[in-house]
Amino acid sequence: MNTVFLLMAEYEKAVLPLDEICESYFGCTPKVAARKAASCELPIPAFRQGNTQKSKWAVHVHDLAAFIDTQRQVASSNWQRVNG
């Protein structure tokens, strides 16, 4: 199954609010995630959903899917090295 399609099925949108996904995928609170987004410290690109400093941060579903797939590939390689 394609990760992008699974994320689209779960969230029903292509642009995902950072505060909805940060704990599940980045292991941090919305406040920490927003700070990391502002300083480009997240593992994927984030952008504001508006033109003001108070606009909420968001990520694109394709970027999150690529991140998840990369993390899985790294974990699989590590597992193969230990168990293969």
Short mmCIF file of N, CA and C in Angstrom, two decimals:
data_model
loop_
_atom_site.label_atom_id
_atom_site.label_comp_id
_atom_site.label_asym_id
_atom_site.label_seq_id
_atom_site.Cartn_x
_atom_site.Cartn_y
_atom_site.Cartn_z
N MET A 1 0.85 -1.18 0.00
CA MET A 1 0.00 0.00 0.00
C MET A 1 0.88 1.24 0.00
N ASN A 2 0.45 2.26 -0.65
CA ASN A 2 1.19 3.49 -0.77
C ASN A 2 0.97 4.36 0.47
N THR A 3 2.03 4.82 1.07
CA THR A 3 1.95 5.62 2.30
C THR A 3 1.16 6.90 2.08
N VAL A 4 1.35 7.55 0.94
CA VAL A 4 0.61 8.78 0.67
C VAL A 4 -0.90 8.52 0.70
N PHE A 5 -1.33 7.45 0.05
CA PHE A 5 -2.76 7.15 0.02
C PHE A 5 -3.30 6.81 1.40
N LEU A 6 -2.51 6.12 2.19
CA LEU A 6 -2.95 5.80 3.55
C LEU A 6 -3.09 7.05 4.40
N LEU A 7 -2.13 7.98 4.27
CA LEU A 7 -2.23 9.24 5.01
C LEU A 7 -3.42 10.07 4.53
N MET A 8 -3.64 10.07 3.22
CA MET A 8 -4.79 10.81 2.67
C MET A 8 -6.10 10.21 3.19
N ALA A 9 -6.15 8.90 3.30
CA ALA A 9 -7.35 8.25 3.82
C ALA A 9 -7.57 8.60 5.30
N GLU A 10 -6.48 8.66 6.05
CA GLU A 10 -6.60 8.97 7.48
C GLU A 10 -6.98 10.42 7.73
N TYR A 11 -6.30 11.36 7.06
CA TYR A 11 -6.50 12.79 7.33
C TYR A 11 -7.44 13.48 6.36
N GLU A 12 -7.72 12.86 5.22
CA GLU A 12 -8.64 13.39 4.21
C GLU A 12 -8.25 14.76 3.67
N LYS A 13 -6.95 15.04 3.62
CA LYS A 13 -6.45 16.29 3.05
C LYS A 13 -4.98 16.15 2.71
N ALA A 14 -4.51 16.99 1.81
CA ALA A 14 -3.12 16.93 1.36
C ALA A 14 -2.19 17.77 2.22
N VAL A 15 -2.72 18.80 2.83
CA VAL A 15 -1.95 19.66 3.72
C VAL A 15 -2.38 19.36 5.15
N LEU A 16 -1.40 18.91 5.94
CA LEU A 16 -1.70 18.44 7.30
C LEU A 16 -1.25 19.46 8.33
N PRO A 17 -2.13 19.88 9.23
CA PRO A 17 -1.72 20.79 10.30
C PRO A 17 -0.66 20.12 11.18
N LEU A 18 0.41 20.83 11.42
CA LEU A 18 1.53 20.29 12.20
C LEU A 18 1.08 19.87 13.60
N ASP A 19 0.19 20.65 14.21
CA ASP A 19 -0.22 20.32 15.57
C ASP A 19 -1.04 19.03 15.64
N GLU A 20 -1.57 18.54 14.51
CA GLU A 20 -2.31 17.28 14.50
C GLU A 20 -1.40 16.06 14.34
N ILE A 21 -0.21 16.25 13.80
CA ILE A 21 0.65 15.10 13.50
C ILE A 21 1.94 15.06 14.30
N CYS A 22 2.29 16.15 14.96
CA CYS A 22 3.62 16.27 15.58
C CYS A 22 3.89 15.20 16.64
N GLU A 23 2.91 14.90 17.48
CA GLU A 23 3.16 13.92 18.54
C GLU A 23 3.32 12.52 17.97
N SER A 24 2.52 12.17 16.99
CA SER A 24 2.58 10.83 16.40
C SER A 24 3.84 10.59 15.59
N TYR A 25 4.25 11.58 14.81
CA TYR A 25 5.34 11.35 13.86
C TYR A 25 6.67 11.98 14.24
N PHE A 26 6.66 12.99 15.11
CA PHE A 26 7.91 13.65 15.49
C PHE A 26 8.20 13.56 16.98
N GLY A 27 7.26 13.02 17.74
CA GLY A 27 7.47 12.81 19.17
C GLY A 27 7.64 14.08 19.98
N CYS A 28 6.94 15.13 19.59
CA CYS A 28 7.04 16.38 20.34
C CYS A 28 5.67 17.06 20.41
N THR A 29 5.55 17.99 21.32
CA THR A 29 4.30 18.72 21.51
C THR A 29 4.11 19.72 20.37
N PRO A 30 2.89 20.20 20.19
CA PRO A 30 2.66 21.22 19.17
C PRO A 30 3.52 22.47 19.36
N LYS A 31 3.74 22.87 20.59
CA LYS A 31 4.56 24.06 20.85
C LYS A 31 6.01 23.84 20.40
N VAL A 32 6.57 22.69 20.74
CA VAL A 32 7.94 22.36 20.33
C VAL A 32 8.01 22.21 18.82
N ALA A 33 7.02 21.57 18.23
CA ALA A 33 7.00 21.38 16.78
C ALA A 33 6.96 22.73 16.06
N ALA A 34 6.17 23.66 16.56
CA ALA A 34 6.10 24.99 15.94
C ALA A 34 7.45 25.70 16.04
N ARG A 35 8.11 25.56 17.18
CA ARG A 35 9.43 26.18 17.34
C ARG A 35 10.43 25.56 16.37
N LYS A 36 10.39 24.24 16.24
CA LYS A 36 11.30 23.56 15.32
C LYS A 36 10.99 23.91 13.87
N ALA A 37 9.71 24.05 13.54
CA ALA A 37 9.33 24.44 12.18
C ALA A 37 9.88 25.83 11.86
N ALA A 38 9.77 26.74 12.80
CA ALA A 38 10.25 28.11 12.58
C ALA A 38 11.75 28.16 12.36
N SER A 39 12.49 27.24 12.98
CA SER A 39 13.95 27.23 12.83
C SER A 39 14.42 26.14 11.85
N CYS A 40 13.49 25.57 11.10
CA CYS A 40 13.80 24.53 10.08
C CYS A 40 14.51 23.32 10.69
N GLU A 41 14.12 22.93 11.89
CA GLU A 41 14.72 21.78 12.57
C GLU A 41 13.90 20.50 12.45
N LEU A 42 12.72 20.57 11.83
CA LEU A 42 11.94 19.34 11.62
C LEU A 42 12.59 18.52 10.52
N PRO A 43 12.36 17.22 10.50
CA PRO A 43 12.97 16.39 9.46
C PRO A 43 12.32 16.54 8.08
N ILE A 44 11.24 17.30 8.00
CA ILE A 44 10.59 17.58 6.72
C ILE A 44 10.25 19.07 6.65
N PRO A 45 10.03 19.60 5.45
CA PRO A 45 9.67 21.01 5.33
C PRO A 45 8.30 21.30 5.95
N ALA A 46 8.20 22.44 6.58
CA ALA A 46 6.93 22.92 7.13
C ALA A 46 6.72 24.34 6.63
N PHE A 47 5.46 24.73 6.54
CA PHE A 47 5.14 26.07 6.05
C PHE A 47 3.93 26.59 6.80
N ARG A 48 3.76 27.89 6.77
CA ARG A 48 2.60 28.50 7.41
C ARG A 48 1.42 28.45 6.46
N GLN A 49 0.23 28.22 7.00
CA GLN A 49 -0.97 28.12 6.18
C GLN A 49 -1.59 29.48 5.88
N GLY A 50 -0.90 30.53 6.19
CA GLY A 50 -1.39 31.88 5.93
C GLY A 50 -0.22 32.83 5.76
N ASN A 51 -0.52 34.09 5.72
CA ASN A 51 0.52 35.10 5.47
C ASN A 51 0.97 35.85 6.71
N THR A 52 0.57 35.38 7.88
CA THR A 52 0.96 36.09 9.10
C THR A 52 1.81 35.20 9.99
N GLN A 53 2.48 35.82 10.93
CA GLN A 53 3.30 35.09 11.89
C GLN A 53 2.45 34.20 12.79
N LYS A 54 1.17 34.49 12.91
CA LYS A 54 0.29 33.70 13.77
C LYS A 54 -0.40 32.57 13.03
N SER A 55 -0.16 32.45 11.74
CA SER A 55 -0.75 31.36 10.96
C SER A 55 -0.19 30.03 11.45
N LYS A 56 -1.02 29.01 11.39
CA LYS A 56 -0.60 27.68 11.86
C LYS A 56 0.38 27.04 10.88
N TRP A 57 1.26 26.23 11.43
CA TRP A 57 2.23 25.48 10.62
C TRP A 57 1.57 24.24 10.04
N ALA A 58 2.04 23.84 8.86
CA ALA A 58 1.51 22.65 8.19
C ALA A 58 2.63 21.96 7.43
N VAL A 59 2.36 20.71 7.05
CA VAL A 59 3.28 19.94 6.21
C VAL A 59 2.46 19.32 5.08
N HIS A 60 3.12 19.00 4.00
CA HIS A 60 2.43 18.36 2.89
C HIS A 60 2.48 16.85 3.08
N VAL A 61 1.41 16.19 2.69
CA VAL A 61 1.29 14.74 2.88
C VAL A 61 2.42 13.98 2.16
N HIS A 62 2.87 14.46 1.02
CA HIS A 62 3.95 13.78 0.30
C HIS A 62 5.26 13.82 1.09
N ASP A 63 5.54 14.95 1.74
CA ASP A 63 6.76 15.06 2.54
C ASP A 63 6.70 14.14 3.75
N LEU A 64 5.54 14.08 4.41
CA LEU A 64 5.40 13.19 5.57
C LEU A 64 5.51 11.73 5.14
N ALA A 65 4.90 11.38 4.03
CA ALA A 65 4.97 10.00 3.53
C ALA A 65 6.41 9.61 3.21
N ALA A 66 7.15 10.50 2.57
CA ALA A 66 8.56 10.22 2.24
C ALA A 66 9.37 10.02 3.51
N PHE A 67 9.11 10.83 4.53
CA PHE A 67 9.78 10.70 5.82
C PHE A 67 9.49 9.35 6.45
N ILE A 68 8.22 8.95 6.47
CA ILE A 68 7.83 7.67 7.04
C ILE A 68 8.49 6.52 6.28
N ASP A 69 8.46 6.59 4.97
CA ASP A 69 9.07 5.53 4.16
C ASP A 69 10.57 5.44 4.38
N THR A 70 11.23 6.57 4.53
CA THR A 70 12.67 6.58 4.80
C THR A 70 12.97 5.98 6.17
N GLN A 71 12.19 6.35 7.16
CA GLN A 71 12.38 5.80 8.51
C GLN A 71 12.19 4.28 8.50
N ARG A 72 11.20 3.81 7.77
CA ARG A 72 10.96 2.37 7.66
C ARG A 72 12.14 1.68 6.98
N GLN A 73 12.66 2.29 5.94
CA GLN A 73 13.79 1.70 5.21
C GLN A 73 15.03 1.60 6.11
N VAL A 74 15.29 2.64 6.88
CA VAL A 74 16.42 2.63 7.81
C VAL A 74 16.23 1.54 8.86
N ALA A 75 15.04 1.45 9.42
CA ALA A 75 14.76 0.43 10.43
C ALA A 75 14.89 -0.97 9.85
N SER A 76 14.42 -1.15 8.64
CA SER A 76 14.51 -2.45 7.99
C SER A 76 15.96 -2.83 7.73
N SER A 77 16.76 -1.89 7.29
CA SER A 77 18.19 -2.15 7.06
C SER A 77 18.89 -2.54 8.35
N ASN A 78 18.59 -1.80 9.43
CA ASN A 78 19.19 -2.11 10.73
C ASN A 78 18.77 -3.49 11.20
N TRP A 79 17.49 -3.82 11.02
CA TRP A 79 16.99 -5.12 11.44
C TRP A 79 17.68 -6.23 10.63
N GLN A 80 17.81 -6.02 9.32
CA GLN A 80 18.48 -7.01 8.47
C GLN A 80 19.92 -7.23 8.89
N ARG A 81 20.60 -6.15 9.23
CA ARG A 81 22.01 -6.24 9.65
C ARG A 81 22.13 -7.07 10.93
N VAL A 82 21.21 -6.90 11.85
CA VAL A 82 21.26 -7.62 13.12
C VAL A 82 20.75 -9.06 12.97
N ASN A 83 19.69 -9.24 12.21
CA ASN A 83 19.03 -10.54 12.14
C ASN A 83 19.27 -11.32 10.84
N GLY A 84 19.96 -10.70 9.90
CA GLY A 84 20.09 -11.35 8.60
C GLY A 84 21.30 -12.17 8.41
#
